[in-house]
Amino acid sequence: NAGVTQTPKFQVLKTGQSMTLQCAQDMNHEYMSWYRQDPGMGLRLIHYSVGAGITDQGEVPNGYNVSRSTTEDFPLRLLSAAPSQTSVYFCASSYKREVEQYFGPGTRLTVT
Amino acid sequence: AQSVSQHNHHVILSEAASLELGCNYSYGGTVNLFWYVQYPGQHLQLLLKYFSGDPLVKGIKGFEAEFIKSKFSFNLRKPSVQWSDTAEYFCAVVGNNDMRFGAGTRLTVKP
């Protein structure tokens, strides 16, 4: 099993550009989530999904969109990148929200 | 919304010293508790978890944590740290269908 995979590993965007961060898992997990990690702030939940076709907002959803058309994939879209979105983004999955999460390797995003 | 506090932002220890990292949370109901570790350049991995039962839980690599319900705490301990324990440690709490992470504690172990 590959576990949770994320692409790309690194990305530099200019302000106003859009892009999609990819996340896939092969563990047949229903629950998937996106976090951003910023120094001194830990991980903050952006969006999550409890199954295909169902998504919901987390703690910091503004500026991001998600969709969940399959159990395996959970892409995160930045609609119009801003410098405040410079961060490390982690995707995670689990069979339900209340149990331990399995994390991907992360995407380091810089917005200039 | 519930909150999770990790009071130690950066801890520096020498090898063989004992470690205790604090974690406190605000939610008063039933909780699931976790400690994750992030080694330099790597993704988060589960160290240990508590759902119910014995409040003293043991995890990987000699780590343990104690759930004290009356203090809303879930402190992480290790009797003797190694240089390879240098990492960032995150406490996470799930309560009322809401998961929150603490800000993290960076541990540096000097050889």
CSV table of C-alpha atoms in Angstrom, one decimal:
chain,number,residue,atom,x,y,z
A,1,ASN,CA,0.0,0.0,0.0
A,2,ALA,CA,1.2,3.5,-0.9
A,3,GLY,CA,-0.8,5.0,2.0
A,4,VAL,CA,-1.6,8.7,1.5
A,5,THR,CA,0.2,10.4,-1.4
A,6,GLN,CA,0.3,14.1,-2.2
A,7,THR,CA,1.5,16.0,-5.3
A,8,PRO,CA,3.3,18.2,-5.8
A,9,LYS,CA,5.9,18.2,-3.0
A,10,PHE,CA,6.9,21.9,-3.6
A,11,GLN,CA,5.1,24.7,-5.5
A,12,VAL,CA,5.7,28.4,-6.0
A,13,LEU,CA,2.7,30.5,-7.1
A,14,LYS,CA,2.3,34.1,-7.9
A,15,THR,CA,-0.5,36.1,-6.1
A,16,GLY,CA,-3.8,35.5,-7.9
A,17,GLN,CA,-2.8,32.2,-9.6
A,18,SER,CA,-4.9,29.1,-9.0
A,19,MET,CA,-3.8,25.5,-8.5
A,20,THR,CA,-4.9,22.1,-7.2
A,21,LEU,CA,-3.1,20.1,-4.6
A,22,GLN,CA,-3.7,16.4,-5.2
A,23,CYS,CA,-4.3,13.8,-2.5
A,24,ALA,CA,-5.0,10.1,-2.9
A,25,GLN,CA,-5.2,7.2,-0.5
A,26,ASP,CA,-5.4,3.4,-1.2
A,27,MET,CA,-6.7,2.3,2.2
A,28,ASN,CA,-10.4,2.6,1.4
A,29,HIS,CA,-10.8,5.2,4.1
A,30,GLU,CA,-14.0,7.1,4.3
A,31,TYR,CA,-12.7,10.2,6.1
A,32,MET,CA,-10.2,12.5,4.5
A,33,SER,CA,-9.0,15.9,5.5
A,34,TRP,CA,-6.7,18.8,4.6
A,35,TYR,CA,-4.6,20.7,7.1
A,36,ARG,CA,-2.2,23.6,6.9
A,37,GLN,CA,0.8,23.7,9.2
A,38,ASP,CA,2.2,27.1,10.1
A,39,PRO,CA,4.9,27.8,12.7
A,40,GLY,CA,3.6,28.1,16.2
A,41,MET,CA,0.1,27.3,15.2
A,42,GLY,CA,0.1,23.5,14.8
A,43,LEU,CA,-2.2,22.0,12.2
A,44,ARG,CA,-5.4,23.7,11.3
A,45,LEU,CA,-8.2,21.9,9.5
A,46,ILE,CA,-9.2,23.4,6.2
A,47,HIS,CA,-11.8,21.1,4.8
A,48,TYR,CA,-12.8,17.5,5.4
A,49,SER,CA,-15.0,14.7,3.9
A,50,VAL,CA,-16.7,11.8,5.5
A,51,GLY,CA,-17.3,10.0,2.2
A,52,ALA,CA,-17.6,10.4,-1.5
A,53,GLY,CA,-19.9,13.3,-2.4
A,54,ILE,CA,-19.8,14.8,1.1
A,55,THR,CA,-17.5,17.7,2.1
A,56,ASP,CA,-17.6,20.2,4.9
A,57,GLN,CA,-15.6,23.2,6.1
A,58,GLY,CA,-13.0,23.1,8.9
A,59,GLU,CA,-11.5,25.8,10.9
A,60,VAL,CA,-9.8,27.8,8.1
A,61,PRO,CA,-11.7,27.2,4.8
A,62,ASN,CA,-11.6,30.6,3.2
A,63,GLY,CA,-9.8,30.7,-0.1
A,64,TYR,CA,-10.0,26.9,-0.6
A,65,ASN,CA,-12.4,24.5,-2.3
A,66,VAL,CA,-12.6,20.7,-2.2
A,67,SER,CA,-14.5,18.0,-3.9
A,68,ARG,CA,-14.8,14.2,-3.3
A,69,SER,CA,-15.9,12.4,-6.3
A,70,THR,CA,-14.3,9.1,-5.4
A,71,THR,CA,-13.3,7.4,-2.1
A,72,GLU,CA,-9.6,7.6,-3.1
A,73,ASP,CA,-9.1,11.2,-4.1
A,74,PHE,CA,-9.6,14.5,-2.3
A,75,PRO,CA,-8.1,17.4,-4.2
A,76,LEU,CA,-7.7,20.9,-2.6
A,77,ARG,CA,-8.1,23.9,-4.9
A,78,LEU,CA,-6.7,27.3,-4.3
A,79,LEU,CA,-8.9,29.7,-6.2
A,80,SER,CA,-6.8,32.9,-6.2
A,81,ALA,CA,-3.5,32.4,-4.2
A,82,ALA,CA,-2.5,34.9,-1.6
A,83,PRO,CA,0.7,35.3,0.3
A,84,SER,CA,-1.2,34.3,3.5
A,85,GLN,CA,-1.6,30.9,2.0
A,86,THR,CA,2.1,30.2,2.1
A,87,SER,CA,2.2,27.1,4.3
A,88,VAL,CA,2.8,23.4,4.4
A,89,TYR,CA,-0.3,21.4,3.4
A,90,PHE,CA,-1.0,17.9,4.7
A,91,CYS,CA,-3.7,15.6,3.6
A,92,ALA,CA,-4.8,12.8,6.0
A,93,SER,CA,-7.2,9.9,5.9
A,94,SER,CA,-8.8,7.5,8.4
A,95,TYR,CA,-11.7,5.1,8.5
A,96,LYS,CA,-13.6,7.6,10.6
A,97,ARG,CA,-13.0,11.0,12.1
A,98,GLU,CA,-12.5,9.9,15.7
A,99,VAL,CA,-9.6,7.6,15.2
A,100,GLU,CA,-5.9,8.1,14.3
A,101,GLN,CA,-5.2,9.9,11.0
A,102,TYR,CA,-2.7,8.7,8.4
A,103,PHE,CA,-0.9,11.7,6.9
A,104,GLY,CA,0.7,12.3,3.5
A,105,PRO,CA,4.2,13.7,3.0
A,106,GLY,CA,3.0,17.3,2.6
A,107,THR,CA,3.1,20.0,0.0
A,108,ARG,CA,5.2,23.1,0.7
A,109,LEU,CA,3.5,26.0,-1.0
A,110,THR,CA,5.0,29.5,-1.4
A,111,VAL,CA,2.9,32.4,-2.7
A,112,THR,CA,4.9,35.4,-3.8
B,1,ALA,CA,-14.9,25.5,19.8
B,2,GLN,CA,-12.5,23.4,21.9
B,3,SER,CA,-8.9,24.2,22.2
B,4,VAL,CA,-5.7,22.3,22.8
B,5,SER,CA,-2.7,23.8,24.6
B,6,GLN,CA,0.8,22.7,24.5
B,7,HIS,CA,2.7,25.0,26.9
B,8,ASN,CA,6.2,24.1,26.0
B,9,HIS,CA,7.1,25.5,22.6
B,10,HIS,CA,10.8,24.3,22.5
B,11,VAL,CA,12.4,21.9,24.8
B,12,ILE,CA,16.1,21.2,24.8
B,13,LEU,CA,17.4,18.1,26.6
B,14,SER,CA,20.6,16.1,26.8
B,15,GLU,CA,20.6,12.4,25.9
B,16,ALA,CA,19.3,10.2,28.7
B,17,ALA,CA,17.3,13.0,30.3
B,18,SER,CA,13.7,12.4,31.1
B,19,LEU,CA,11.0,14.1,29.1
B,20,GLU,CA,7.5,15.3,29.9
B,21,LEU,CA,5.5,17.4,27.4
B,22,GLY,CA,2.3,18.9,28.5
B,23,CYS,CA,-1.1,18.8,26.7
B,24,ASN,CA,-4.3,20.3,28.1
B,25,TYR,CA,-7.6,20.6,26.3
B,26,SER,CA,-10.9,22.4,27.0
B,27,TYR,CA,-13.7,20.0,26.0
B,28,GLY,CA,-15.5,18.6,29.0
B,29,GLY,CA,-17.2,15.6,27.4
B,30,THR,CA,-15.8,12.3,26.1
B,31,VAL,CA,-12.6,12.6,24.2
B,32,ASN,CA,-10.2,10.6,22.1
B,33,LEU,CA,-6.6,11.7,22.6
B,34,PHE,CA,-3.5,11.4,20.4
B,35,TRP,CA,0.2,12.2,20.3
B,36,TYR,CA,1.8,12.5,16.9
B,37,VAL,CA,5.5,13.0,16.1
B,38,GLN,CA,7.0,14.8,13.1
B,39,TYR,CA,10.6,14.0,12.5
B,40,PRO,CA,12.6,16.6,10.5
B,41,GLY,CA,11.4,16.6,6.9
B,42,GLN,CA,8.8,13.9,7.4
B,43,HIS,CA,5.1,13.7,7.8
B,44,LEU,CA,3.2,13.2,11.0
B,45,GLN,CA,3.1,9.7,12.5
B,46,LEU,CA,1.1,8.4,15.4
B,47,LEU,CA,3.0,7.9,18.7
B,48,LEU,CA,0.1,6.7,20.8
B,49,LYS,CA,-3.6,7.1,21.4
B,50,TYR,CA,-6.2,6.9,24.2
B,51,PHE,CA,-9.8,6.1,23.7
B,52,SER,CA,-10.9,4.4,27.0
B,53,GLY,CA,-9.7,2.1,29.7
B,54,ASP,CA,-6.3,2.3,31.4
B,55,PRO,CA,-5.4,6.0,31.5
B,56,LEU,CA,-1.7,5.2,31.2
B,57,VAL,CA,-1.0,4.3,27.5
B,58,LYS,CA,2.2,3.1,26.0
B,59,GLY,CA,3.2,3.9,22.5
B,60,ILE,CA,6.1,3.3,20.2
B,61,LYS,CA,9.8,4.0,20.9
B,62,GLY,CA,9.3,3.9,24.7
B,63,PHE,CA,6.9,6.8,24.9
B,64,GLU,CA,3.9,6.8,27.2
B,65,ALA,CA,1.1,9.2,28.1
B,66,GLU,CA,-1.3,9.6,31.0
B,67,PHE,CA,-4.8,10.8,30.7
B,68,ILE,CA,-6.0,12.7,33.8
B,69,LYS,CA,-9.6,13.5,33.3
B,70,SER,CA,-9.9,15.9,36.2
B,71,LYS,CA,-7.1,18.0,34.9
B,72,PHE,CA,-8.1,17.8,31.2
B,73,SER,CA,-4.5,16.6,30.5
B,74,PHE,CA,-2.7,14.1,28.4
B,75,ASN,CA,1.0,14.5,29.0
B,76,LEU,CA,3.6,12.7,27.1
B,77,ARG,CA,6.6,11.1,28.9
B,78,LYS,CA,9.7,9.2,28.1
B,79,PRO,CA,12.2,8.1,30.8
B,80,SER,CA,15.3,8.5,28.8
B,81,VAL,CA,15.5,10.4,25.5
B,82,GLN,CA,17.8,9.7,22.6
B,83,TRP,CA,19.2,12.0,19.9
B,84,SER,CA,16.9,10.4,17.4
B,85,ASP,CA,13.9,11.7,19.4
B,86,THR,CA,14.6,15.2,18.0
B,87,ALA,CA,11.3,16.1,16.4
B,88,GLU,CA,8.2,18.1,16.8
B,89,TYR,CA,5.4,16.6,18.9
B,90,PHE,CA,1.7,17.4,18.5
B,91,CYS,CA,-1.1,16.6,20.8
B,92,ALA,CA,-4.6,16.1,19.2
B,93,VAL,CA,-8.0,15.8,20.8
B,94,VAL,CA,-11.3,14.7,19.3
B,95,GLY,CA,-14.4,15.7,21.1
B,96,ASN,CA,-17.9,16.3,20.0
B,97,ASN,CA,-17.0,15.4,16.5
B,98,ASP,CA,-14.3,18.1,16.4
B,99,MET,CA,-10.6,17.4,16.1
B,100,ARG,CA,-8.1,20.0,17.2
B,101,PHE,CA,-4.3,19.9,17.2
B,102,GLY,CA,-2.0,21.7,19.6
B,103,ALA,CA,0.6,24.2,18.4
B,104,GLY,CA,3.3,21.6,18.8
B,105,THR,CA,6.4,21.3,20.9
B,106,ARG,CA,9.8,21.2,19.3
B,107,LEU,CA,12.2,18.8,21.1
B,108,THR,CA,15.9,19.0,20.6
B,109,VAL,CA,18.0,16.3,22.1
B,110,LYS,CA,21.7,17.1,22.4
B,111,PRO,CA,24.1,14.1,22.0
